[in-house]
Coordinates of C-alpha atoms and ligand atoms in Angstrom, one line a residue:
M1247 CA 8.6 11.7 20.6
A1248 CA 8.8 8.6 22.8
M1249 CA 10.3 5.6 21.1
I1250 CA 9.4 2.0 21.6
S1251 CA 12.3 -0.2 22.4
T1252 CA 12.2 -3.8 21.2
S1253 CA 12.7 -5.4 24.6
Q1254 CA 10.0 -3.4 26.2
T1255 CA 7.6 -4.2 23.4
T1256 CA 8.2 -7.8 24.1
D1257 CA 7.5 -7.4 27.7
C1258 CA 4.3 -5.7 26.9
H1259 CA 3.2 -8.3 24.4
T1260 CA 4.0 -11.3 26.4
S1261 CA 2.8 -10.0 29.7
T1262 CA -0.4 -8.4 28.6
H1263 CA -1.4 -8.9 24.9
S1264 CA -1.4 -12.4 23.7
T1265 CA -4.8 -11.9 22.2
S1266 CA -6.8 -14.2 20.0
Q1267 CA -7.2 -17.0 22.3
N1268 CA -9.0 -14.8 24.7
N1269 CA -6.5 -15.4 27.4
D1270 CA -4.7 -12.0 27.3
C1271 CA -4.9 -9.7 30.2
H1272 CA -7.5 -7.5 28.6
T1273 CA -9.9 -10.3 28.1
S1274 CA -9.2 -11.9 31.4
T1275 CA -9.8 -8.7 33.3
H1276 CA -13.0 -7.9 31.4
S1277 CA -16.1 -7.9 33.4
T1278 CA -18.0 -9.5 30.5
P1279 CA -15.5 -11.9 29.2
E1280 CA -15.4 -14.6 26.6
T1281 CA -16.9 -14.2 23.1
T1282 CA -19.1 -11.2 23.6
D1283 CA -17.3 -8.0 22.9
C1284 CA -13.9 -6.7 22.4
H1285 CA -12.3 -3.7 24.0
T1286 CA -13.6 -0.3 23.2
S1287 CA -11.5 2.8 22.8
N1288 CA -13.3 5.9 22.2
Q1289 CA -11.8 8.1 19.6
S1290 CA -11.1 11.7 20.3
S1291 CA -12.9 12.8 17.3
Q1292 CA -11.4 15.3 14.9
N1293 CA -8.4 13.3 13.7
T1294 CA -7.5 13.6 10.1
D1295 CA -6.2 10.1 9.8
C1296 CA -8.7 7.5 10.4
Y1297 CA -6.0 4.8 10.6
T1298 CA -4.0 6.5 13.2
S1299 CA -6.4 8.7 15.1
T1300 CA -5.1 9.1 18.6
H1301 CA -7.7 8.2 21.1
S1302 CA -7.7 10.3 24.3
T1303 CA -6.9 7.9 27.1
S1304 CA -8.7 10.0 29.6
Q1305 CA -12.0 9.5 27.8
N1306 CA -11.6 5.8 27.9
N1307 CA -13.7 5.2 30.8
D1308 CA -15.9 2.6 29.3
C1309 CA -15.2 -1.1 29.3
H1310 CA -11.5 -0.6 28.7
T1311 CA -10.4 1.3 31.7
S1312 CA -13.4 0.5 34.0
T1313 CA -12.9 -3.2 33.7
H1314 CA -9.2 -3.4 33.7
S1315 CA -7.2 -4.5 36.7
T1316 CA -5.4 -1.3 37.2
P1317 CA -1.9 -2.4 38.2
E1318 CA -1.4 -4.6 35.1
T1319 CA -2.8 -1.9 32.8
T1320 CA -0.6 0.7 34.3
D1321 CA 2.5 -1.5 34.0
C1322 CA 1.8 -2.2 30.5
H1323 CA 1.0 1.3 29.7
T1324 CA 4.1 2.8 31.1
S1325 CA 6.4 0.1 29.9
T1326 CA 5.5 0.8 26.3
H1327 CA 5.7 4.5 26.5
S1328 CA 8.7 5.3 28.7
T1329 CA 11.5 4.6 26.3
S1330 CA 12.5 8.0 25.2
Q1331 CA 16.2 7.1 25.4
N1332 CA 16.1 4.9 22.3
T1333 CA 18.2 6.5 19.6
D1334 CA 18.1 3.5 17.3
C1335 CA 17.8 4.6 13.7
H1336 CA 15.2 1.9 13.0
T1337 CA 12.6 3.4 15.2
S1338 CA 13.4 6.9 14.2
T1339 CA 12.3 6.0 10.6
Q1340 CA 8.9 4.9 11.8
S1341 CA 6.1 7.4 11.1
T1342 CA 4.3 9.0 14.0
S1343 CA 1.0 7.5 12.9
Q1344 CA 2.5 4.0 12.8
L1345 CA 4.1 4.5 16.2
N1346 CA 0.7 5.5 17.5
A1347 CA -0.9 2.4 16.0
L1348 CA 1.8 0.2 17.6
R1349 CA 1.2 1.8 21.0
R1350 CA -2.5 1.4 20.8
H1351 CA -2.2 -2.3 20.0
Q1352 CA 0.3 -2.7 22.8
E1353 CA -2.1 -0.9 25.1
Y1354 CA -5.4 -2.6 24.1
G1355 CA -4.3 -5.9 22.6
K1356 CA -4.4 -7.5 19.2
I1357 CA -8.1 -7.0 18.8
F1358 CA -10.1 -4.0 20.2
R1359 CA -13.0 -1.9 19.2
E1360 CA -13.2 1.8 18.8
Q1361 CA -16.1 4.0 18.0
F1362 CA -16.0 6.7 15.5
G1363 CA -19.2 8.7 15.5
S1364 CA -21.9 6.1 14.9
Q1365 CA -19.4 3.8 13.2
Y1366 CA -17.7 0.9 15.0
N1367 CA -14.3 -0.2 13.9
V1368 CA -12.5 -3.3 15.1
L1369 CA -8.8 -3.1 14.9
V1370 CA -6.9 -6.3 14.5
S1371 CA -3.1 -7.0 14.6
D1372 CA -2.9 -10.8 14.8
P1373 CA -2.2 -13.0 11.7
A1374 CA -4.5 -15.8 12.8
L1375 CA -7.4 -13.3 13.2
M1376 CA -6.6 -11.7 9.9
E1377 CA -6.7 -15.2 8.3
E1378 CA -10.1 -15.7 9.9
I1379 CA -11.4 -12.4 8.5
L1380 CA -10.1 -13.0 5.0
R1381 CA -11.1 -16.7 4.7
T1382 CA -14.6 -16.2 5.9
E1383 CA -15.5 -13.2 3.6
G1384 CA -18.4 -13.8 1.3
K1385 CA -19.0 -13.7 -2.4
F1386 CA -18.6 -9.9 -2.6
P1387 CA -15.9 -8.9 -0.1
S1388 CA -16.3 -5.3 0.8
R1389 CA -13.4 -3.1 1.4
P1390 CA -14.4 0.3 2.8
P1391 CA -13.6 2.7 -0.1
Y1392 CA -12.0 6.1 0.3
E1393 CA -15.2 8.1 0.9
S1394 CA -13.9 11.1 -1.0
W1395 CA -13.4 9.0 -4.1
V1396 CA -17.0 7.7 -3.9
L1397 CA -18.3 11.2 -3.3
Y1398 CA -16.4 12.4 -6.4
S1399 CA -17.8 9.6 -8.5
N1400 CA -21.3 10.4 -7.4
L1401 CA -20.8 14.1 -8.1
R1402 CA -19.8 13.4 -11.7
H1403 CA -22.3 10.5 -12.1
R1404 CA -19.6 7.9 -12.6
R1405 CA -19.6 4.3 -11.4
G1406 CA -16.0 4.2 -10.3
G1407 CA -13.7 1.2 -10.7
L1408 CA -12.1 -1.7 -9.0
M1409 CA -10.8 0.2 -6.0
T1410 CA -14.2 1.5 -4.9
A1411 CA -16.7 -0.8 -6.6
Q1412 CA -19.0 -3.1 -4.6
N1413 CA -21.1 -6.1 -5.2
E1414 CA -22.1 -7.2 -8.7
Y1415 CA -20.4 -4.3 -10.4
W1416 CA -17.1 -5.1 -8.6
K1417 CA -17.4 -8.8 -9.5
K1418 CA -18.0 -7.9 -13.2
S1419 CA -15.1 -5.4 -13.3
R1420 CA -12.8 -7.8 -11.4
S1421 CA -13.4 -10.8 -13.6
T1422 CA -12.9 -8.7 -16.8
L1423 CA -9.8 -6.8 -15.8
A1424 CA -7.8 -9.0 -13.4
V1425 CA -7.1 -11.8 -15.8
R1426 CA -4.9 -9.6 -18.0
L1427 CA -3.0 -8.2 -15.0
R1428 CA -2.0 -11.5 -13.5
P1429 CA 1.8 -12.1 -13.4
K1430 CA 1.6 -14.7 -16.2
A1431 CA -0.2 -12.2 -18.5
V1432 CA 2.1 -9.3 -17.5
C1433 CA 5.1 -11.5 -18.6
D1434 CA 4.0 -10.8 -22.2
Y1435 CA 4.9 -7.1 -21.7
V1436 CA 8.3 -7.7 -20.2
P1437 CA 10.4 -6.6 -23.3
G1438 CA 8.5 -3.3 -23.5
M1439 CA 8.7 -2.9 -19.7
N1440 CA 12.5 -3.4 -19.9
Q1441 CA 12.7 -0.6 -22.4
V1442 CA 10.9 1.6 -19.8
C1443 CA 13.5 0.5 -17.2
E1444 CA 16.3 1.4 -19.6
D1445 CA 14.8 4.9 -20.0
F1446 CA 14.5 5.2 -16.2
V1447 CA 18.1 4.3 -15.7
E1448 CA 19.1 6.9 -18.3
R1449 CA 17.0 9.5 -16.6
I1450 CA 18.6 8.7 -13.2
A1451 CA 22.0 9.1 -14.7
Y1452 CA 21.0 12.4 -16.2
L1453 CA 19.4 13.7 -13.0
K1454 CA 21.8 12.6 -10.3
D1455 CA 24.0 15.3 -8.9
D1456 CA 27.5 14.4 -9.8
T1457 CA 28.9 17.9 -10.1
G1458 CA 27.8 18.8 -6.6
G1459 CA 29.2 15.4 -5.5
T1460 CA 26.1 14.3 -3.6
H1461 CA 25.0 11.8 -6.2
L1462 CA 21.5 12.3 -5.0
V1463 CA 18.5 12.4 -7.4
P1464 CA 16.3 15.3 -6.6
H1465 CA 12.6 14.4 -5.9
L1466 CA 13.4 10.7 -6.3
L1467 CA 9.9 9.6 -5.2
N1468 CA 8.4 11.7 -7.9
E1469 CA 10.8 10.2 -10.4
L1470 CA 9.7 6.7 -9.3
N1471 CA 6.1 7.8 -9.6
K1472 CA 6.8 8.8 -13.2
F1473 CA 8.6 5.5 -13.9
F1474 CA 5.7 3.4 -12.6
M1475 CA 3.1 5.5 -14.4
E1476 CA 5.0 5.0 -17.6
T1477 CA 5.2 1.3 -17.0
I1478 CA 1.5 0.8 -16.0
V1479 CA 0.2 3.0 -18.8
F1480 CA 2.4 0.9 -21.2
V1481 CA 0.9 -2.3 -19.9
M1482 CA -2.7 -1.1 -19.9
L1483 CA -2.8 1.1 -23.0
N1484 CA 0.1 -0.2 -25.0
K1485 CA 1.5 3.3 -25.4
R1486 CA 4.3 5.5 -24.0
L1487 CA 3.4 8.7 -22.3
G1488 CA 6.9 10.3 -22.2
C1489 CA 7.1 10.6 -18.4
L1490 CA 10.8 9.7 -18.6
D1491 CA 11.7 12.1 -21.4
K1492 CA 14.4 14.7 -20.7
N1493 CA 11.7 17.4 -21.0
V1494 CA 8.5 16.0 -19.7
S1495 CA 5.5 17.7 -21.4
G1496 CA 3.4 20.2 -19.4
Q1497 CA 0.3 17.9 -19.8
V1498 CA 2.1 14.9 -18.3
N1499 CA 3.5 17.0 -15.5
G1500 CA 0.1 18.3 -14.8
F1501 CA -1.3 14.8 -14.7
I1502 CA 1.4 13.7 -12.2
Q1503 CA 0.8 16.8 -10.1
A1504 CA -3.0 16.2 -10.1
I1505 CA -2.4 12.6 -8.8
A1506 CA -0.2 13.9 -6.0
T1507 CA -2.8 16.5 -5.1
M1508 CA -5.6 14.0 -5.2
F1509 CA -3.8 11.6 -2.8
L1510 CA -2.8 14.5 -0.5
T1511 CA -6.3 16.0 -0.3
G1512 CA -7.9 12.5 -0.2
H1513 CA -5.8 11.9 3.0
Q1514 CA -7.1 15.2 4.4
L1515 CA -10.7 14.1 3.6
M1516 CA -10.2 10.7 5.2
V1517 CA -12.5 11.8 8.0
F1518 CA -15.8 13.7 7.6
A1519 CA -15.5 13.9 3.8
R1520 CA -19.2 14.6 3.6
F1521 CA -18.9 17.7 5.8
H1522 CA -16.0 18.9 3.7
Q1523 CA -18.2 18.5 0.6
M1524 CA -21.1 20.2 2.2
L1525 CA -19.0 23.1 3.4
R1526 CA -17.0 23.2 0.2
T1527 CA -13.8 23.3 2.1
R1528 CA -10.4 24.0 0.4
P1529 CA -9.3 20.3 0.5
W1530 CA -12.6 19.2 -1.0
R1531 CA -12.4 21.8 -3.9
D1532 CA -8.8 20.8 -4.6
H1533 CA -9.7 17.1 -4.5
V1534 CA -12.5 17.6 -7.1
K1535 CA -10.2 19.8 -9.2
S1536 CA -7.5 17.2 -9.2
W1537 CA -9.8 14.3 -10.0
D1538 CA -11.2 16.4 -12.9
Q1539 CA -7.7 16.9 -14.2
I1540 CA -6.9 13.2 -13.8
Y1541 CA -10.1 12.2 -15.7
E1542 CA -9.6 14.7 -18.4
F1543 CA -6.1 13.5 -19.2
A1544 CA -6.5 9.8 -18.6
A1545 CA -10.0 9.5 -20.3
Q1546 CA -8.6 11.1 -23.4
H1547 CA -5.9 8.4 -23.7
V1548 CA -8.1 5.5 -22.7
N1549 CA -10.8 6.6 -25.2
Q1550 CA -8.3 7.0 -28.0
R1551 CA -7.1 3.4 -27.3
I1552 CA -10.6 2.1 -27.1
D1553 CA -11.3 3.6 -30.5
E1554 CA -8.1 2.0 -32.0
V1555 CA -8.8 -1.5 -30.5
S1556 CA -12.5 -1.4 -31.5
T1557 CA -11.5 -0.8 -35.1
E1558 CA -8.9 -3.6 -34.9
L1559 CA -11.5 -6.0 -33.4
E1560 CA -14.0 -5.1 -36.1
T1561 CA -11.6 -5.6 -38.9
G1562 CA -9.5 -8.5 -37.5
G1563 CA -12.2 -10.3 -35.6
P1564 CA -11.7 -11.8 -32.1
P1565 CA -8.2 -12.8 -31.1
L1566 CA -7.1 -16.4 -31.8
E1567 CA -6.6 -18.8 -29.0
G1568 CA -3.2 -18.4 -27.4
E1569 CA -2.6 -15.1 -29.3
H1570 CA -1.1 -12.3 -27.2
V1571 CA -3.7 -9.7 -26.8
D1572 CA -3.0 -6.4 -25.1
F1573 CA -4.9 -5.4 -22.0
L1574 CA -7.4 -3.0 -23.5
K1575 CA -8.1 -5.0 -26.6
Y1576 CA -8.9 -8.0 -24.3
V1577 CA -11.2 -5.8 -22.1
V1578 CA -13.1 -4.3 -25.0
G1579 CA -13.3 -7.7 -26.7
T1580 CA -15.2 -9.2 -23.7
R1581 CA -18.0 -6.6 -24.2
Q1582 CA -18.6 -6.9 -20.4
L1583 CA -18.1 -3.2 -19.6
T1584 CA -19.4 0.0 -21.2
R1585 CA -16.9 2.6 -22.4
E1586 CA -17.5 4.7 -19.3
E1587 CA -17.0 1.7 -17.0
I1588 CA -13.7 0.9 -18.8
V1589 CA -12.5 4.4 -18.4
D1590 CA -13.4 4.5 -14.7
N1591 CA -11.8 1.1 -14.1
V1592 CA -8.5 1.9 -15.9
I1593 CA -8.2 5.1 -14.0
E1594 CA -8.7 3.4 -10.6
V1595 CA -6.2 0.7 -11.5
F1596 CA -3.7 3.5 -12.3
M1597 CA -4.4 5.1 -8.9
G1598 CA -4.0 1.7 -7.2
G1599 CA -0.8 0.9 -9.0
I1600 CA 1.4 3.9 -9.3
D1601 CA 2.0 5.3 -5.8
T1602 CA 2.1 1.9 -4.1
T1603 CA 4.9 0.6 -6.3
A1604 CA 6.8 3.9 -6.2
N1605 CA 6.7 4.0 -2.4
A1606 CA 7.7 0.4 -2.1
T1607 CA 10.6 0.9 -4.5
A1608 CA 11.7 4.0 -2.7
F1609 CA 11.9 2.1 0.6
L1610 CA 13.7 -0.7 -1.1
F1611 CA 16.4 1.6 -2.5
Y1612 CA 16.7 3.3 0.8
L1613 CA 17.2 -0.1 2.7
L1614 CA 19.7 -1.4 0.1
S1615 CA 21.7 1.8 0.3
K1616 CA 21.8 1.4 4.1
H1617 CA 22.7 -2.2 4.1
E1618 CA 25.8 -2.5 1.9
S1619 CA 26.5 -6.1 2.6
V1620 CA 23.0 -7.2 1.5
Q1621 CA 23.4 -5.0 -1.6
T1622 CA 26.8 -6.6 -2.4
R1623 CA 25.2 -10.1 -2.2
L1624 CA 22.3 -9.0 -4.3
V1625 CA 24.5 -7.4 -7.0
A1626 CA 26.5 -10.7 -7.1
E1627 CA 23.2 -12.7 -7.5
I1628 CA 22.1 -10.4 -10.4
D1629 CA 25.4 -10.3 -12.1
S1630 CA 25.9 -14.0 -12.0
L1631 CA 22.5 -14.7 -13.5
L1632 CA 22.1 -11.8 -15.9
G1633 CA 25.6 -10.4 -16.6
K1634 CA 24.9 -7.4 -18.9
R1635 CA 21.6 -8.8 -20.4
Q1636 CA 18.2 -7.7 -19.3
A1637 CA 15.9 -9.7 -17.1
D1638 CA 13.1 -11.7 -18.6
S1639 CA 10.0 -13.1 -16.9
S1640 CA 11.6 -16.5 -16.1
D1641 CA 14.5 -14.9 -14.2
L1642 CA 12.6 -13.8 -11.1
Q1643 CA 12.4 -17.3 -9.8
Q1644 CA 16.2 -17.5 -10.0
L1645 CA 16.7 -14.3 -8.0
P1646 CA 15.8 -15.5 -4.6
L1647 CA 17.6 -12.8 -2.7
L1648 CA 15.9 -10.1 -4.8
K1649 CA 12.5 -11.6 -4.0
A1650 CA 13.5 -11.8 -0.3
C1651 CA 14.6 -8.1 -0.3
V1652 CA 11.3 -7.1 -1.8
K1653 CA 9.4 -9.1 0.8
E1654 CA 11.4 -7.7 3.6
T1655 CA 10.9 -4.2 2.4
L1656 CA 7.1 -4.7 2.2
R1657 CA 7.2 -6.2 5.7
L1658 CA 9.0 -3.2 7.1
F1659 CA 7.2 -0.5 5.1
P1660 CA 3.9 -1.9 3.7
P1661 CA 2.6 0.8 1.3
I1662 CA -0.9 0.0 2.5
P1663 CA -0.2 -0.3 6.2
I1664 CA -3.8 -1.1 7.0
N1665 CA -6.2 -3.2 5.0
A1666 CA -9.8 -3.4 5.8
R1667 CA -13.1 -5.1 5.3
T1668 CA -16.7 -4.1 6.1
T1669 CA -18.7 -6.9 7.5
T1670 CA -21.7 -7.6 5.3
E1671 CA -23.4 -9.8 7.9
D1672 CA -22.9 -10.6 11.6
V1673 CA -19.7 -12.6 12.0
A1674 CA -17.7 -14.2 14.8
I1675 CA -14.0 -13.4 14.8
G1676 CA -11.6 -14.7 17.4
G1677 CA -14.7 -15.7 19.4
Y1678 CA -16.1 -12.1 19.4
H1679 CA -19.4 -11.3 18.0
I1680 CA -19.0 -8.6 15.3
P1681 CA -22.2 -7.0 13.9
K1682 CA -22.9 -6.3 10.3
N1683 CA -21.4 -3.0 8.9
T1684 CA -18.5 -3.0 11.3
I1685 CA -15.2 -2.0 9.7
L1686 CA -12.4 -4.6 10.4
M1687 CA -9.1 -2.9 10.2
M1688 CA -6.1 -5.3 9.8
N1689 CA -3.0 -3.5 10.8
L1690 CA -0.2 -5.0 8.6
Y1691 CA 2.4 -2.6 9.9
V1692 CA 1.8 -3.6 13.6
V1693 CA 2.0 -7.3 12.7
S1694 CA 5.3 -6.6 10.9
R1695 CA 6.8 -4.9 13.9
D1696 CA 5.6 -7.5 16.4
E1697 CA 8.6 -9.4 17.7
T1698 CA 6.4 -12.3 18.7
V1699 CA 5.7 -12.7 15.0
F1700 CA 9.1 -11.6 13.5
P1701 CA 12.2 -11.8 15.7
E1702 CA 14.2 -8.6 15.6
P1703 CA 11.3 -7.0 13.8
D1704 CA 13.0 -3.6 13.1
E1705 CA 16.0 -5.2 11.4
F1706 CA 16.2 -5.4 7.6
R1707 CA 17.0 -9.1 7.3
P1708 CA 16.0 -10.5 3.9
D1709 CA 17.5 -13.8 4.9
R1710 CA 14.5 -14.6 7.0
W1711 CA 12.7 -15.3 3.7
L1712 CA 15.3 -17.5 2.1
R1713 CA 15.1 -21.2 2.0
G1714 CA 16.7 -22.8 5.0
E1715 CA 16.2 -19.7 7.0
E1716 CA 12.6 -19.3 6.2
T1717 CA 10.6 -17.6 8.9
S1718 CA 8.3 -19.8 10.8
A1719 CA 5.9 -16.9 10.9
H1720 CA 2.2 -17.5 10.4
P1721 CA 1.3 -17.5 6.6
F1722 CA -0.9 -14.4 7.1
S1723 CA 1.8 -12.5 8.9
L1724 CA 2.9 -10.9 5.6
I1725 CA 0.1 -10.1 3.3
P1726 CA 1.0 -6.7 1.8
F1727 CA -1.2 -7.3 -1.3
G1728 CA -4.2 -8.6 0.7
F1729 CA -5.7 -12.0 0.2
G1730 CA -8.6 -13.6 -1.5
T1731 CA -10.8 -12.5 -4.4
R1732 CA -10.5 -8.9 -3.4
S1733 CA -6.7 -8.9 -3.2
C1734 CA -4.4 -6.7 -5.2
V1735 CA -4.4 -7.2 -9.0
G1736 CA -0.9 -5.7 -9.5
E1737 CA 2.5 -7.3 -9.4
F1738 CA 5.7 -5.8 -8.1
G1739 CA 8.3 -4.9 -10.8
A1740 CA 12.0 -5.8 -10.7
V1741 CA 14.7 -3.5 -9.7
S1742 CA 17.5 -5.5 -11.1
L1743 CA 18.2 -3.2 -13.9
V1744 CA 18.9 -0.3 -11.6
L1745 CA 21.4 -2.4 -9.6
Q1746 CA 23.1 -3.4 -12.8
H1747 CA 23.9 0.2 -13.4
F1748 CA 24.3 1.8 -10.0
R1749 CA 25.6 1.1 -6.6
L1750 CA 23.2 2.6 -4.0
Q1751 CA 24.7 4.3 -1.0
K1752 CA 23.1 5.9 1.9
S1753 CA 23.9 9.6 2.1
D1754 CA 24.7 11.1 5.5
L1755 CA 23.1 14.4 4.5
F1756 CA 19.7 13.5 5.9
D1757 CA 17.4 10.6 6.7
I1758 CA 13.8 9.7 5.6
K1759 CA 10.8 10.7 7.6
P1760 CA 8.1 8.3 6.7
S1761 CA 4.5 9.4 7.0
V1762 CA 1.1 8.2 6.0
R1763 CA -0.4 10.2 3.1
T1764 CA -3.2 7.8 2.3
Q1765 CA -0.2 5.4 1.8
L1766 CA 2.9 4.9 3.8
T1767 CA 5.6 7.0 2.0
P1768 CA 9.2 7.8 2.8
G1769 CA 8.8 11.4 1.8
P1770 CA 9.7 13.2 -1.5
E1771 CA 13.5 13.2 -1.0
L1772 CA 15.6 10.1 -0.4
P1773 CA 19.1 10.0 1.0
V1774 CA 20.1 7.4 -1.7
M1775 CA 23.2 8.1 -3.7
F1776 CA 23.4 6.5 -7.2
V1777 CA 27.0 5.8 -8.0
Q1778 CA 27.7 4.5 -11.5
R1779 CA 29.1 1.0 -11.4
Ligands
HEM2195 C1 4.0 -2.8 -4.0 C2 3.0 -2.7 -4.7 C3 1.6 -2.8 -4.3 C4 1.0 -3.0 -3.1 C5 1.8 -3.2 -1.7 C6 -0.4 -3.1 -3.2 C7 -1.3 -3.4 -2.2 C8 -2.7 -3.5 -2.3 C9 -3.6 -3.9 -1.3 C10 -3.2 -4.1 0.2 C11 -4.8 -3.9 -1.8 C12 -6.1 -4.3 -1.1 C13 -6.3 -5.8 -1.2 C14 -7.4 -6.3 -0.3 O1 -8.4 -5.6 -0.1 O2 -7.3 -7.5 0.1 C15 -4.7 -3.6 -3.2 C16 -5.8 -3.6 -4.1 C17 -5.6 -3.2 -5.4 N1 -4.5 -3.0 -6.1 FE1 -2.6 -3.0 -5.3 N2 -0.7 -2.9 -4.5 C18 0.4 -2.8 -5.2 C19 0.6 -2.6 -6.6 C20 -0.5 -2.5 -7.5 C21 -0.3 -2.4 -8.9 C22 1.0 -2.3 -9.7 C23 -1.6 -2.3 -9.4 C24 -2.1 -2.1 -10.8 C25 -1.4 -2.5 -11.9 C26 -2.5 -2.4 -8.3 C27 -3.9 -2.4 -8.4 C28 -4.8 -2.6 -7.4 C29 -6.2 -2.7 -7.6 C30 -7.0 -2.4 -8.8 C31 -6.8 -3.1 -6.3 C32 -8.2 -3.3 -6.0 C33 -8.6 -4.7 -6.2 C34 -10.0 -5.1 -5.9 O3 -10.6 -4.4 -5.0 O4 -10.6 -6.0 -6.5 N3 -1.8 -2.5 -7.1 N4 -3.4 -3.4 -3.5

């Protein structure tokens, strides 16, 4: 696989792709220039990953190739693809699909259009353009939902939840749920969450291979998934599932497996989901089966909790002003959503929250294990503030390096590498006219790896986020949680407790192989050794 070296990337960017101002080489060599249309790249159809689908260059004989001044295009093209000598470990841990995305933006610029069947997508990798998109969205911002999720909801006559909802139903769900998931509200759950963290640390100590001497934790990503599932279920349902018990029950394991299958098959159905449904293909059948299992398990727990809080509300009356109310009690108390709508929403929040946080934490552990000097400074920061005590909600503000490490991890490996919007009316972005129903794909990953935005983009340098050294990057250059009224409702949990117990070391046995499986993931096994402190 050809690698992209940083210096060559710079050449390409500066010489040919400066974008939004319409003064880049693409625009300047267009036959129909300013403010009309952006570049078009025709997709070579059958790709299973709509984010990363490789276009066949030879088919690009429309405005892109036909209007380009050939020498410049050729220069740029070859300069970004001829770097096979690069053995740098940074680039080797980029997923193939993200490397493809980088190349395409290097080739076509920071805004270009591609056609996918009858659907037009506009791909954007410029913070200023992303700001324009996100600041001009209307009352009901529309994020294209995973089609397979919507097809499943329709099949089972469900309304779906926050992740897939649109228009008035989305607004109603959002205003009911988000308020109790904001960081301030989640602080109320910190003592219980710390208990979950303690159990996770105990489980890591139990699982890590000390006798074999590798100190590795088998299936670490799966363990992180369990940890975040336990945490999110605790916050939302005020109950423990037992995901971190020594012997996890068959039911809980089945639920975890079903989520993994749902995401995997969802990724396979990313393109032409309707055809898969019509033809009842294997991925479609597995997708439906896994959703059914997820619903069966989760609905049982959510319904049980709705019954409990409904009784509490009937007997105790509405909560007093300022009184801590748990998430579901609050939601039921608002009477805004039906029982079925609550179930659908809670399940989709689970699905939005578990894998994202697990993948992000896995990448963070990996990066810390690889960068011992950062880890040493971070451990010193945590030790001097917390000693042996557990973190509480006010501590995060006093752990600037921890925050910086989290930000830097999300920059290098954003779990949702591409965020998107569907235009609900004709709009102008970067001077281009974009018709209604176009999908605007904002490639967070490509921005993160753009050295005109972040110097030394492939380096893990948390210091770039610290006071005094703060990056001068555009405010929209790092938006891993999205922005605006449709942004993420979740908040990223602390990892301080793990570092209070273990020193993380990179194992030489193997390295990660990131890939996009609906989300950007480092893969099931991580070369991170947990050495007891
Ligand atoms: C590192 C962790 C996470 C990352 C990187 C992340 C990222 C994102 C992104 C990029 C979006 C789309 C935002 C937009 O369209 O502008 C999103 C939406 C969402 N996230 Fe997260 N997320 C994370 C954790 C969580 C957690 C912990 C929860 C739940 C407790 C959660 C629940 C949701 C929900 C429900 C939405 C849909 C919101 C809506 O459409 O109104 N996420 N997330």
